[in-house]
mmCIF file of C-alpha atoms and ligand atoms in Angstrom:
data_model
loop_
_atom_site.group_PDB
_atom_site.id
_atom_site.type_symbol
_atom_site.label_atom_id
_atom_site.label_comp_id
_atom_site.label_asym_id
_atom_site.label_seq_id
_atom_site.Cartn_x
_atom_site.Cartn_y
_atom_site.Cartn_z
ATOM 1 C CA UNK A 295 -15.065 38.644 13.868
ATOM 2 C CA UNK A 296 -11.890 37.490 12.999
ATOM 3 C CA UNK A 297 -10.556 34.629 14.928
ATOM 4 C CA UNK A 298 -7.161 34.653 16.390
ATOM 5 C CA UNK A 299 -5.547 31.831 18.286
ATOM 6 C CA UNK A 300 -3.169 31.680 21.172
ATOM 7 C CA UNK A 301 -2.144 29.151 23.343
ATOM 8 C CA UNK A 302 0.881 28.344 25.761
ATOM 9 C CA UNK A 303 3.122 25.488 26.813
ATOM 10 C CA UNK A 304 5.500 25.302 29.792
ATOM 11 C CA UNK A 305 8.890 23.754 28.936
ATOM 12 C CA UNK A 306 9.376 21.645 31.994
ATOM 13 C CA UNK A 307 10.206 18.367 30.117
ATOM 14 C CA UNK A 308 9.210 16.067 27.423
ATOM 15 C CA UNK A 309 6.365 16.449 25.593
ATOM 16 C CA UNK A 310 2.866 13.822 26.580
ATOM 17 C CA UNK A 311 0.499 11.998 25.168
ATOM 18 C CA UNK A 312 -2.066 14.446 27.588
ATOM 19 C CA UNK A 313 -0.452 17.587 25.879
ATOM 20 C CA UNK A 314 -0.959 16.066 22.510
ATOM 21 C CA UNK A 315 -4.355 15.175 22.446
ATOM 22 C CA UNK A 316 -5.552 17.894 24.785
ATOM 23 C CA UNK A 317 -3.998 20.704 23.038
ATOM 24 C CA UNK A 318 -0.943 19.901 20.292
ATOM 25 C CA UNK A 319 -3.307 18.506 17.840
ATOM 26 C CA UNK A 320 -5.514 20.903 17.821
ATOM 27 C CA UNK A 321 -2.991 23.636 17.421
ATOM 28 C CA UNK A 322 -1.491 22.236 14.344
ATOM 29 C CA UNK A 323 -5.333 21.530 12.650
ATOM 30 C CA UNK A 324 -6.139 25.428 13.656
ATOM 31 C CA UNK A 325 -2.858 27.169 12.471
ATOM 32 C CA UNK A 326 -4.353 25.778 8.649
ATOM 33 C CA UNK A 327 -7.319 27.749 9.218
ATOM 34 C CA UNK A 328 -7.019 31.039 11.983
ATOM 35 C CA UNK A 329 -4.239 33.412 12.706
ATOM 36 C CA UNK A 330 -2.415 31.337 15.252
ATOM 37 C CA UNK A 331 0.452 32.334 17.886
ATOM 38 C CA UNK A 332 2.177 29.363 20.055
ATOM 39 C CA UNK A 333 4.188 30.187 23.291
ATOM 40 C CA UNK A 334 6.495 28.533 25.228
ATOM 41 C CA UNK A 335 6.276 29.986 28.463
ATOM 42 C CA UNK A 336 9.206 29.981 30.187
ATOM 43 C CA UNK A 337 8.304 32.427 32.938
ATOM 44 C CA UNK A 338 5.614 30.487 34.069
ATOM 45 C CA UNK A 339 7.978 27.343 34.529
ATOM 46 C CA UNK A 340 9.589 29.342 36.875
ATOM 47 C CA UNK A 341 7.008 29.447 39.705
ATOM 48 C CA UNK A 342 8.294 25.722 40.620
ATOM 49 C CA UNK A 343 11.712 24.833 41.852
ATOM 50 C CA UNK A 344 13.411 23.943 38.132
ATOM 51 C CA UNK A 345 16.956 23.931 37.297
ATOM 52 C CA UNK A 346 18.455 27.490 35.287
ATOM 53 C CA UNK A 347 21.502 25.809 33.559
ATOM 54 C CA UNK A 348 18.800 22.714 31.937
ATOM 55 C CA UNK A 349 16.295 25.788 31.001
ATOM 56 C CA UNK A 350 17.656 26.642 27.389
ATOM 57 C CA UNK A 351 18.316 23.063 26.328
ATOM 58 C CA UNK A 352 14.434 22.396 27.852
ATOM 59 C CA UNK A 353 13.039 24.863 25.539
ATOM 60 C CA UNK A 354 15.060 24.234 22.310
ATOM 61 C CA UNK A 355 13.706 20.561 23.024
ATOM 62 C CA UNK A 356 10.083 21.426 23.324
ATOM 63 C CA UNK A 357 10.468 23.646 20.391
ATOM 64 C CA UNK A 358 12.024 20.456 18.659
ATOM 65 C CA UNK A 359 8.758 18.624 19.388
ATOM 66 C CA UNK A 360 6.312 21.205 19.017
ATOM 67 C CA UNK A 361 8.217 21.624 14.969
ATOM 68 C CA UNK A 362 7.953 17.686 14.777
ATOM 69 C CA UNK A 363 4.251 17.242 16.080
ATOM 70 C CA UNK A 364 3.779 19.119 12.623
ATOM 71 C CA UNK A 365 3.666 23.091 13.898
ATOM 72 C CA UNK A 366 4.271 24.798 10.756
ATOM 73 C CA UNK A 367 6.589 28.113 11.407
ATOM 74 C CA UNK A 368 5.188 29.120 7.758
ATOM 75 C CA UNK A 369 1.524 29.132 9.016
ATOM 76 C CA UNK A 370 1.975 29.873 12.958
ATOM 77 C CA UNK A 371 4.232 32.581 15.003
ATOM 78 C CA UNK A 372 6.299 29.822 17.550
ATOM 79 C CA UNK A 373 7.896 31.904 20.624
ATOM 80 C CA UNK A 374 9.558 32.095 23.953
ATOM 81 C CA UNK A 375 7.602 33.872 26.117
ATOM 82 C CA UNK A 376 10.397 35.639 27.946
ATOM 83 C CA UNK A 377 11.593 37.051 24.300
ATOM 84 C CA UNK A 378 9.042 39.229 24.204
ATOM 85 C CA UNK A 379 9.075 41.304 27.712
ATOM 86 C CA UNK A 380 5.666 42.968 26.802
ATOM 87 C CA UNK A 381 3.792 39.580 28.660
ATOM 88 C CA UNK A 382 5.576 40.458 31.875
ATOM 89 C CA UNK A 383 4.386 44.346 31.716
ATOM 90 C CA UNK A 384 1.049 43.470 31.156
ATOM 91 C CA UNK A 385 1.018 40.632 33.476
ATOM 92 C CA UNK A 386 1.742 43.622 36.065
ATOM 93 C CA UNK A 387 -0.817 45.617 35.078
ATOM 94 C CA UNK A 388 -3.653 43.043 35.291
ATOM 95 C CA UNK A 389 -2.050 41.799 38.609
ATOM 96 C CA UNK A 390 -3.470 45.457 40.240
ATOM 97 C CA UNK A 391 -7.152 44.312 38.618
ATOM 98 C CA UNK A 392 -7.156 41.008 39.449
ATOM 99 C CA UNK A 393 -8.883 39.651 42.950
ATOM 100 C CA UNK A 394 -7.171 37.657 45.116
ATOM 101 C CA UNK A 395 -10.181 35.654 46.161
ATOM 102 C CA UNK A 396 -10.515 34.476 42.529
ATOM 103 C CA UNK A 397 -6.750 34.105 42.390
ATOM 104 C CA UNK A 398 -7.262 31.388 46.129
ATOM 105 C CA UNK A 399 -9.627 29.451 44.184
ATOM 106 C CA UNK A 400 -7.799 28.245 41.698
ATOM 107 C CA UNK A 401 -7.752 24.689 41.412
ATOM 108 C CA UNK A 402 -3.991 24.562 39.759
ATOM 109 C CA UNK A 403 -2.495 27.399 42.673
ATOM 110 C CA UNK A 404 -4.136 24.635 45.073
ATOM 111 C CA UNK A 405 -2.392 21.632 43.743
ATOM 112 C CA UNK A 406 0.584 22.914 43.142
ATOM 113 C CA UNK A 407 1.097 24.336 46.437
ATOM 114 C CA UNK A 408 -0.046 21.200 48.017
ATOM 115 C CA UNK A 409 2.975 19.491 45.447
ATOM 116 C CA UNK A 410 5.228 22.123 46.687
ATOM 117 C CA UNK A 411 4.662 23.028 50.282
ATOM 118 C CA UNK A 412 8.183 24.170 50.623
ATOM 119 C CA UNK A 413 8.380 26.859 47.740
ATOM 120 C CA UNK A 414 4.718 28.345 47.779
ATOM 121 C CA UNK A 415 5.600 31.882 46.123
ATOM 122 C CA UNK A 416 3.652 34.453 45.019
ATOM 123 C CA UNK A 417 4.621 34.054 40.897
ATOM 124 C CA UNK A 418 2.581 30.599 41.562
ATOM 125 C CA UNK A 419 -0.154 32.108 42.845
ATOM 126 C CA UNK A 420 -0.402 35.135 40.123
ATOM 127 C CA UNK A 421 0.222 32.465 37.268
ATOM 128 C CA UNK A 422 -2.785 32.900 35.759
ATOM 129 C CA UNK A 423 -2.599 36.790 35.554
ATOM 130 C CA UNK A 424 0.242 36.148 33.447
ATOM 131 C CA UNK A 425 -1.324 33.797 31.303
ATOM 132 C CA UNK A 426 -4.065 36.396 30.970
ATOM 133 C CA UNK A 427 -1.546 38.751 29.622
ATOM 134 C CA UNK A 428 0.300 36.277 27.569
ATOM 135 C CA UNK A 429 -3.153 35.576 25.581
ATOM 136 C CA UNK A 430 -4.927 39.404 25.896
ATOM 137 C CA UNK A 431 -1.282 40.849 24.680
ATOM 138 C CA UNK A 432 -2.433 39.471 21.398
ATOM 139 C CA UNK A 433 -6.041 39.681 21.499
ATOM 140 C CA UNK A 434 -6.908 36.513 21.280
ATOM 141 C CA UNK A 435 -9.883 34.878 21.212
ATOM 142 C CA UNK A 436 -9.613 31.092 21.353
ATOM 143 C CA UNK A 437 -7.659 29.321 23.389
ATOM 144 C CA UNK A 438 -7.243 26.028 22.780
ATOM 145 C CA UNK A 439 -6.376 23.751 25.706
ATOM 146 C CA UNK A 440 -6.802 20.453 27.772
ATOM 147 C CA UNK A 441 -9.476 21.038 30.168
ATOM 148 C CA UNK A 442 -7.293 21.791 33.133
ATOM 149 C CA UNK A 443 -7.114 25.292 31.981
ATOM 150 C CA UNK A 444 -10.574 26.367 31.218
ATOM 151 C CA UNK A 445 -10.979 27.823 34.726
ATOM 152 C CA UNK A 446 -7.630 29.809 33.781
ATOM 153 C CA UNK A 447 -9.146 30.930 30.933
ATOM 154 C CA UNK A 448 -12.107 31.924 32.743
ATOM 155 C CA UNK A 449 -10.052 34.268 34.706
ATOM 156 C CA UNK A 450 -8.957 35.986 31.355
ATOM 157 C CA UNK A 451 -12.480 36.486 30.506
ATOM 158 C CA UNK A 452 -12.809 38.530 33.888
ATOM 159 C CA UNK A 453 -9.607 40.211 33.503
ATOM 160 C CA UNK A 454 -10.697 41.228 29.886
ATOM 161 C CA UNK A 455 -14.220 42.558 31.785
ATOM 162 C CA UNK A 456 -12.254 44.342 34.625
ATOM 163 C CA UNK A 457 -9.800 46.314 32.362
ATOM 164 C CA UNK A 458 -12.683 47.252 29.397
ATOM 165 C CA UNK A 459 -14.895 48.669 32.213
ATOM 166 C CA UNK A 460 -12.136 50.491 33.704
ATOM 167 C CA UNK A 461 -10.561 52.259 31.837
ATOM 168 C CA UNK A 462 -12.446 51.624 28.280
ATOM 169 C CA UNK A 463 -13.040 49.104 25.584
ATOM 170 C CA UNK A 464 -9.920 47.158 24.658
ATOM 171 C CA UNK A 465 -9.567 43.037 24.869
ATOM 172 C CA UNK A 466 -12.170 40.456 23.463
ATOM 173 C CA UNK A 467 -13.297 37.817 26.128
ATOM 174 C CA UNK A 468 -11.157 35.019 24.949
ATOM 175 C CA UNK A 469 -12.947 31.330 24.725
ATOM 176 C CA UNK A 470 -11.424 27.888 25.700
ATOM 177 C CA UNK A 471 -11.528 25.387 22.153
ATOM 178 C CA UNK A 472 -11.607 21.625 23.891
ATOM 179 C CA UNK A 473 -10.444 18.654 21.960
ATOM 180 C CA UNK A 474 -12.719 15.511 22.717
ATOM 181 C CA UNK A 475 -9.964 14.197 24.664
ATOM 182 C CA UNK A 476 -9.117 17.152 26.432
ATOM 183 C CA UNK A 477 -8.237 14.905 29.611
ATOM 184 C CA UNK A 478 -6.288 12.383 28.905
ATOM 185 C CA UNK A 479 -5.497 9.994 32.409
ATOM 186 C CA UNK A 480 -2.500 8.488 33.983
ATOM 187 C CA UNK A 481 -1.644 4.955 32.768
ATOM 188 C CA UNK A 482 -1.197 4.071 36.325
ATOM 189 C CA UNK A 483 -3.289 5.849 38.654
ATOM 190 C CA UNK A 484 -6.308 6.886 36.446
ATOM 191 C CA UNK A 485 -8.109 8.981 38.223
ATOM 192 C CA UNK A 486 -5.435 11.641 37.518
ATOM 193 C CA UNK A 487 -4.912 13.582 34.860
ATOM 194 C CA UNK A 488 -1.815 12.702 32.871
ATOM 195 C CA UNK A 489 1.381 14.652 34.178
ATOM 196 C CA UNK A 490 5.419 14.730 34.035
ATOM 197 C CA UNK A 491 4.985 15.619 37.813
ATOM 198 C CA UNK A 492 3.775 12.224 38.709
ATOM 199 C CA UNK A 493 6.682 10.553 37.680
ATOM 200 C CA UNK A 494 7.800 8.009 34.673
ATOM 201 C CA UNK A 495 4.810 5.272 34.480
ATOM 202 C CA UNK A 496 2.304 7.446 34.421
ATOM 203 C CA UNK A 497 2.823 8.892 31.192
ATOM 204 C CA UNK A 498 4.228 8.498 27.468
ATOM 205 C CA UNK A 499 6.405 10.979 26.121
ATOM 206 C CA UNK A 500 6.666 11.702 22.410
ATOM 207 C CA UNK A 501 9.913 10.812 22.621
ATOM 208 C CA UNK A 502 9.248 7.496 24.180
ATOM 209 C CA UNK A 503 11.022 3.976 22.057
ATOM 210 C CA UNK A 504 8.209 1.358 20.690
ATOM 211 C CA UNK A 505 9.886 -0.340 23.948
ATOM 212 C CA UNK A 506 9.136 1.544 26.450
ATOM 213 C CA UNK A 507 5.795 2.519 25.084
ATOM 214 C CA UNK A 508 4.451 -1.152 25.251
ATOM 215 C CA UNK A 509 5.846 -1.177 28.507
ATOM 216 C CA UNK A 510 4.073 1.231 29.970
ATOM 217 C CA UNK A 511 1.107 0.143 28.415
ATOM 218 C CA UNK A 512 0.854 -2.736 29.338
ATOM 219 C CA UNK A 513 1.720 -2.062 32.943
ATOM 220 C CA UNK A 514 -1.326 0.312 32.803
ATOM 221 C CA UNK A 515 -3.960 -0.206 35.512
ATOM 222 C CA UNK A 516 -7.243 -1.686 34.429
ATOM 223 C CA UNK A 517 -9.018 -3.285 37.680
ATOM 224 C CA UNK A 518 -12.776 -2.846 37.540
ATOM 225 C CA UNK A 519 -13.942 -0.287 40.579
ATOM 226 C CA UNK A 520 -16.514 -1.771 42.228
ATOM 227 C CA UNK A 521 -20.095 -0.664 40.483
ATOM 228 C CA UNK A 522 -18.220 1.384 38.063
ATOM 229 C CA UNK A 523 -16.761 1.365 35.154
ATOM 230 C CA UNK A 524 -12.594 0.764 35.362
ATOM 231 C CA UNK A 525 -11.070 4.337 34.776
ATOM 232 C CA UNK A 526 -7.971 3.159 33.336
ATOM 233 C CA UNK A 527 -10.134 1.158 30.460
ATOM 234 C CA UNK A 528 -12.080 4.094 29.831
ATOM 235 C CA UNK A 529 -9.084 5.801 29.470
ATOM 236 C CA UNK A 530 -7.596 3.524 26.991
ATOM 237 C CA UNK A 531 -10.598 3.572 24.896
ATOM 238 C CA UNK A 532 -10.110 7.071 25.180
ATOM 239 C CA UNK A 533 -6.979 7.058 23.961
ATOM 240 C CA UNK A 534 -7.690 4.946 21.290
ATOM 241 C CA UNK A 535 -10.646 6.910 20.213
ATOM 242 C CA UNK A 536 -8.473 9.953 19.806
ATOM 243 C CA UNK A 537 -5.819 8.622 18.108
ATOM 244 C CA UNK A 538 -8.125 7.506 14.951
ATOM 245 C CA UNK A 539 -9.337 3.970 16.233
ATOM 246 C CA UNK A 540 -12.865 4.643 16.709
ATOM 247 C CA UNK A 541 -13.541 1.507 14.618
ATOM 248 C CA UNK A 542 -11.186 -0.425 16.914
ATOM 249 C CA UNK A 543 -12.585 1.276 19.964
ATOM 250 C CA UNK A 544 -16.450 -0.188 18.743
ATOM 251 C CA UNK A 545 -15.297 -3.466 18.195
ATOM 252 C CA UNK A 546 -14.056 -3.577 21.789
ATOM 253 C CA UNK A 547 -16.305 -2.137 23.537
ATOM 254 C CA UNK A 548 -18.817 -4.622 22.332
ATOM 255 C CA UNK A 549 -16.696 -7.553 23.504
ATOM 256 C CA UNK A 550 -16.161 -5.528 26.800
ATOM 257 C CA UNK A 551 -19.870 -5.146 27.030
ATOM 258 C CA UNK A 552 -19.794 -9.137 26.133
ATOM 259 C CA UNK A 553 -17.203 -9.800 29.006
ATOM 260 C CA UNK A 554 -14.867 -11.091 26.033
ATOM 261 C CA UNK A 555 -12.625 -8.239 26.060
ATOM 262 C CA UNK A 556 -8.821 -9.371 27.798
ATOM 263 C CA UNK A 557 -7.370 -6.762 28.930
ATOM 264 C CA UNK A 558 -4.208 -7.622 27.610
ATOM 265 C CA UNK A 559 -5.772 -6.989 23.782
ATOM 266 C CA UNK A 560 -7.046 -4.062 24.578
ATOM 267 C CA UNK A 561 -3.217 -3.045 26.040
ATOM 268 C CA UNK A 562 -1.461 -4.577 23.003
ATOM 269 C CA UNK A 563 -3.855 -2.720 20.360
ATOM 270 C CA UNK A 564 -3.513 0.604 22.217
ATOM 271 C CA UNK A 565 0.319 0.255 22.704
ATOM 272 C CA UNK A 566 0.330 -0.371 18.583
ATOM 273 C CA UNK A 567 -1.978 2.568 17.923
ATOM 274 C CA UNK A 568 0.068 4.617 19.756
ATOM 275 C CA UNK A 569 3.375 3.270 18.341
ATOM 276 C CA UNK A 570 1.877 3.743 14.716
ATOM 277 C CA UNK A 571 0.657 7.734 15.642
ATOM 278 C CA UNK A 572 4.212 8.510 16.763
ATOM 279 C CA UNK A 573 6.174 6.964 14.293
ATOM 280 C CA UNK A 574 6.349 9.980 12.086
ATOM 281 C CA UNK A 575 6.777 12.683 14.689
ATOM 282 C CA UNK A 576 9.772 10.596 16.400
ATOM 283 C CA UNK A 577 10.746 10.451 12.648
ATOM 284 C CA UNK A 578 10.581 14.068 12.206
ATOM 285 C CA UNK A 579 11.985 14.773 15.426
ATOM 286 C CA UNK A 580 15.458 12.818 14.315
ATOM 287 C CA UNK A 581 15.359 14.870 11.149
ATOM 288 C CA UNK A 582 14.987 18.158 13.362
ATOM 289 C CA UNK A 583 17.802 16.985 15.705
ATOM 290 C CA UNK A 584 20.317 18.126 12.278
ATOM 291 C CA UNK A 585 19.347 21.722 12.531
ATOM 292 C CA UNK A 586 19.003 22.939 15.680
ATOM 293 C CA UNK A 587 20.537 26.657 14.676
ATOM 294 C CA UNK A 588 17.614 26.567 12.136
ATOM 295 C CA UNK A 589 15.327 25.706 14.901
ATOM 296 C CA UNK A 590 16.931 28.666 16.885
ATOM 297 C CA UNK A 591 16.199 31.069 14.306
ATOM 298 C CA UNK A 592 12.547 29.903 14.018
ATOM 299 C CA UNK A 593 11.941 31.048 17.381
ATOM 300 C CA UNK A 594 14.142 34.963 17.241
ATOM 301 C CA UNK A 595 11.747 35.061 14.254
ATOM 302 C CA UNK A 596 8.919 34.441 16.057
ATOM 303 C CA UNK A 597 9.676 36.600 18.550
ATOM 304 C CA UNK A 598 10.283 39.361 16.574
ATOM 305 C CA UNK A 599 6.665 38.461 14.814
ATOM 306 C CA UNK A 600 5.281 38.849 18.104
ATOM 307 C CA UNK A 601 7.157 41.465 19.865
ATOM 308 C CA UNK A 602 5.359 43.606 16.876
ATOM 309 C CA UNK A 603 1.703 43.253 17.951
ATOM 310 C CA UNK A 604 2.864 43.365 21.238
ATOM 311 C CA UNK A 605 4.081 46.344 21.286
ATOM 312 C CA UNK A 606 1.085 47.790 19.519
ATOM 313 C CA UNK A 607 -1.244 46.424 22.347
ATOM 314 C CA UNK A 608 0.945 47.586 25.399
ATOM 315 C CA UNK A 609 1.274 51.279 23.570
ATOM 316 C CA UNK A 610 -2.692 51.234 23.371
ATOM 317 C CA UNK A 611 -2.934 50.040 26.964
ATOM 318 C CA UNK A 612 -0.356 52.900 28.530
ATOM 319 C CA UNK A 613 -2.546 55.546 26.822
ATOM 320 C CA UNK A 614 -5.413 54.012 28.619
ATOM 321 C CA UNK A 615 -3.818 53.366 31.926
ATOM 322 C CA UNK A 616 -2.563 56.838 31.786
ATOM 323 C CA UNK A 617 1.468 55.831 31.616
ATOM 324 C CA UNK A 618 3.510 57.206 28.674
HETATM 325 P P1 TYM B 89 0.990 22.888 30.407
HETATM 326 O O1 TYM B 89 2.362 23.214 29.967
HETATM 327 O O2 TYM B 89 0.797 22.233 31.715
HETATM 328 O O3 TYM B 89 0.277 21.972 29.339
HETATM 329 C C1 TYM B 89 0.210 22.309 27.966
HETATM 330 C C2 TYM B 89 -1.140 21.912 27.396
HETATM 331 O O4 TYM B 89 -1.381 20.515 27.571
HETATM 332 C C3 TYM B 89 -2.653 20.310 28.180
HETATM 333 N N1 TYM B 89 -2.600 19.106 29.022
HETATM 334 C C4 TYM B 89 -3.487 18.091 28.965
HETATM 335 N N2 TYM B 89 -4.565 17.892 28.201
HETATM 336 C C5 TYM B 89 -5.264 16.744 28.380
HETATM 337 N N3 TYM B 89 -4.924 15.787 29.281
HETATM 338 C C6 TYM B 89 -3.850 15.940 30.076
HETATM 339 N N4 TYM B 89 -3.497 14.995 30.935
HETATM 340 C C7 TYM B 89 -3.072 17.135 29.951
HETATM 341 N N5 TYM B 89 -1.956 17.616 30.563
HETATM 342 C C8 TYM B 89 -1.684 18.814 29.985
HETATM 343 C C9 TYM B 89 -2.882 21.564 29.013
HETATM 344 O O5 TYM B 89 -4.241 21.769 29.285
HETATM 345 C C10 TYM B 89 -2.303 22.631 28.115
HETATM 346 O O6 TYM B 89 -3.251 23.049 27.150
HETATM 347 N N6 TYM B 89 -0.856 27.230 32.031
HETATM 348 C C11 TYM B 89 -0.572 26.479 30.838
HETATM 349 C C12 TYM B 89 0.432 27.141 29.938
HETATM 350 C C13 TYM B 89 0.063 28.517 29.488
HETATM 351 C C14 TYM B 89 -0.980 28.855 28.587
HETATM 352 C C15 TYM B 89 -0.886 30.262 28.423
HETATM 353 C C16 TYM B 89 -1.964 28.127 27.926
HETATM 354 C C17 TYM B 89 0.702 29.671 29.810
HETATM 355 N N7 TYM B 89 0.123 30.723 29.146
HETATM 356 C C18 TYM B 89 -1.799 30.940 27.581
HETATM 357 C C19 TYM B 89 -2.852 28.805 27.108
HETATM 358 C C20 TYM B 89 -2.772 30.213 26.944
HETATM 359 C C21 TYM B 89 -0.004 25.125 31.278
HETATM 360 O O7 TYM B 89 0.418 24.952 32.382
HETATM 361 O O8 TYM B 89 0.082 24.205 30.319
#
């Protein structure tokens, strides 16, 4: 079977170090080799309180860094979500197959309504029924994302069951693709997953100056837990590790085995490795900055890319939902 790639990314701010190495690297190594379609989901960034008049300058800026991070408009279709209406129709459709007991366990819904106690709505809690659609509009088979989505994409695969059994055979089960790193931590409470919702220290943006990036590094926790190994070391090593250094990352981990290893090394060599990765996509980025219409007209294209298979999906779903 042919493969055919789809993944999704919410514009609620600058671009991370977790959503590179968990998913951004692998799209641009997979749009060389698979059919490969790249969202930016703006209707899902809508199921927490955001501002409307900073939404179209968010997603021309994620689009800036997606083009920078090396996404190749050439090889890939790049898209708004809410360009293409088709993912909201078929997000309602899969909303009347879709159990609300799975819907209650999901571990994002749960978080985020803990986060945001004051604005618990129902588009938060039937989130992943739209992501469903967003991927099974195109059917998709890979996903590839950081691992705090696999049990979203989980859901798609029973979606995908629910609607073939139904009312006949339609959508592949799609499959979560994992990078190694597909969990990158907080610098400075590491037993979180890296996040914009957490607040400055705890991650580094693309965007972020060789400054600010040592900064943060080297603010980074890295006390030893009692009787286990320090999270926030494994997660520079981690780091490290996925940014090329495995070399680095051997030489010290022996001297950490040793009990050699300062801490403040380890910082200074990450903060570098990272500096050195992100040279050439802040580099890019600049370059981008010049032609924003360009970058504009990348996306209507995509749409309009899109919009085409979508629309040959939804007309194969109405015949067999019985809608004309
Ligand atoms: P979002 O916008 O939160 O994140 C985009 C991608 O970055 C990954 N990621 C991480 N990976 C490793 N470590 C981290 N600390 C980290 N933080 C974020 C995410 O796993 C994701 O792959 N629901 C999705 C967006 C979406 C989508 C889709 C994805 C909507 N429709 C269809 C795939 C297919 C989300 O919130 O991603």
């Amino acid at each position: 079977m042919k493969n055919l790639i789809f993944s999704g990314i919410q514009p609620t701010g600058a671009l991370h170090l977790g959503n590179y190495l968990g998913a951004i690297k692998q799209w641009v190594d997979l749009q060389n080799e698979h059919e490969s379609i790249f969202c930016i989901v703006d209707y899902h960034a809508m199921t927490v309180a955001y501002d409307a008049k900073k939404l179209p300058e968010r997603i021309s800026e994620l689009a800036l860094d997606l083009l920078a991070c090396g996404i190749d408009p050439e090889k890939a279709i790049l898209f708004v979500q809410s360009q293409v209406p088709e993912h909201t129709e078929l997000g309602w459709i899969f909303n009347t197959i879709t159990p609300i007991a799975i819907l209650s366990r999901m571990t994002q819904y749960k978080d985020k309504s803990e986060q945001n106690k004051q604005n618990i709505n129902a588009g938060l809690f039937t989130y992943p029924v739209l992501q469903a659609a967003d991927v099974l509009l195109y059917k998709a088979n890979l996903v590839p994302v950081g691992e705090d989505q696999v049990q979203h994409v989980e859901l798609m695969r029973v979606i995908a069951r629910k609607f073939n059994k139904a009312f006949g055979e339609l959508f592949p089960e799609p499959k979560p693709l994992l990078t190694e790193q597909a969990r990158v931590m907080s610098l400075s409470d590491p037993t979180k997953k890296m996040s914009k919702s957490l607040g400055e220290k705890h991650y580094i943006a693309l965007s972020d100056s060789p400054d600010v990036i040592k900064r943060k590094v080297r603010s980074a926790v890295t006390d030893t837990h009692a009787g286990s190994k320090s999270p926030g070391v494994e997660n520079l090593f981690a780091i490290l590790e996925a940014l090329g250094g495995e070399d680095l990352v051997k030489e010290l981990k022996s001297q950490h085995k040793k009990g050699s290893l300062q801490y403040a090394d380890l910082k200074d060599v990450a903060a570098n490795t990272i500096i050195s990765h992100l040279k050439p996509i802040r580099e890019r980025r600049t370059e981008l900055e010049k032609e924003r219409e360009h970058v504009g007209e990348i996306l209507i294209q995509g749409a309009k890319r899109a919009q085409k298979i979508a629309q040959q999906t939804m007309s194969e779903v109405r015949e067999k939902i019985g809608v004309r």
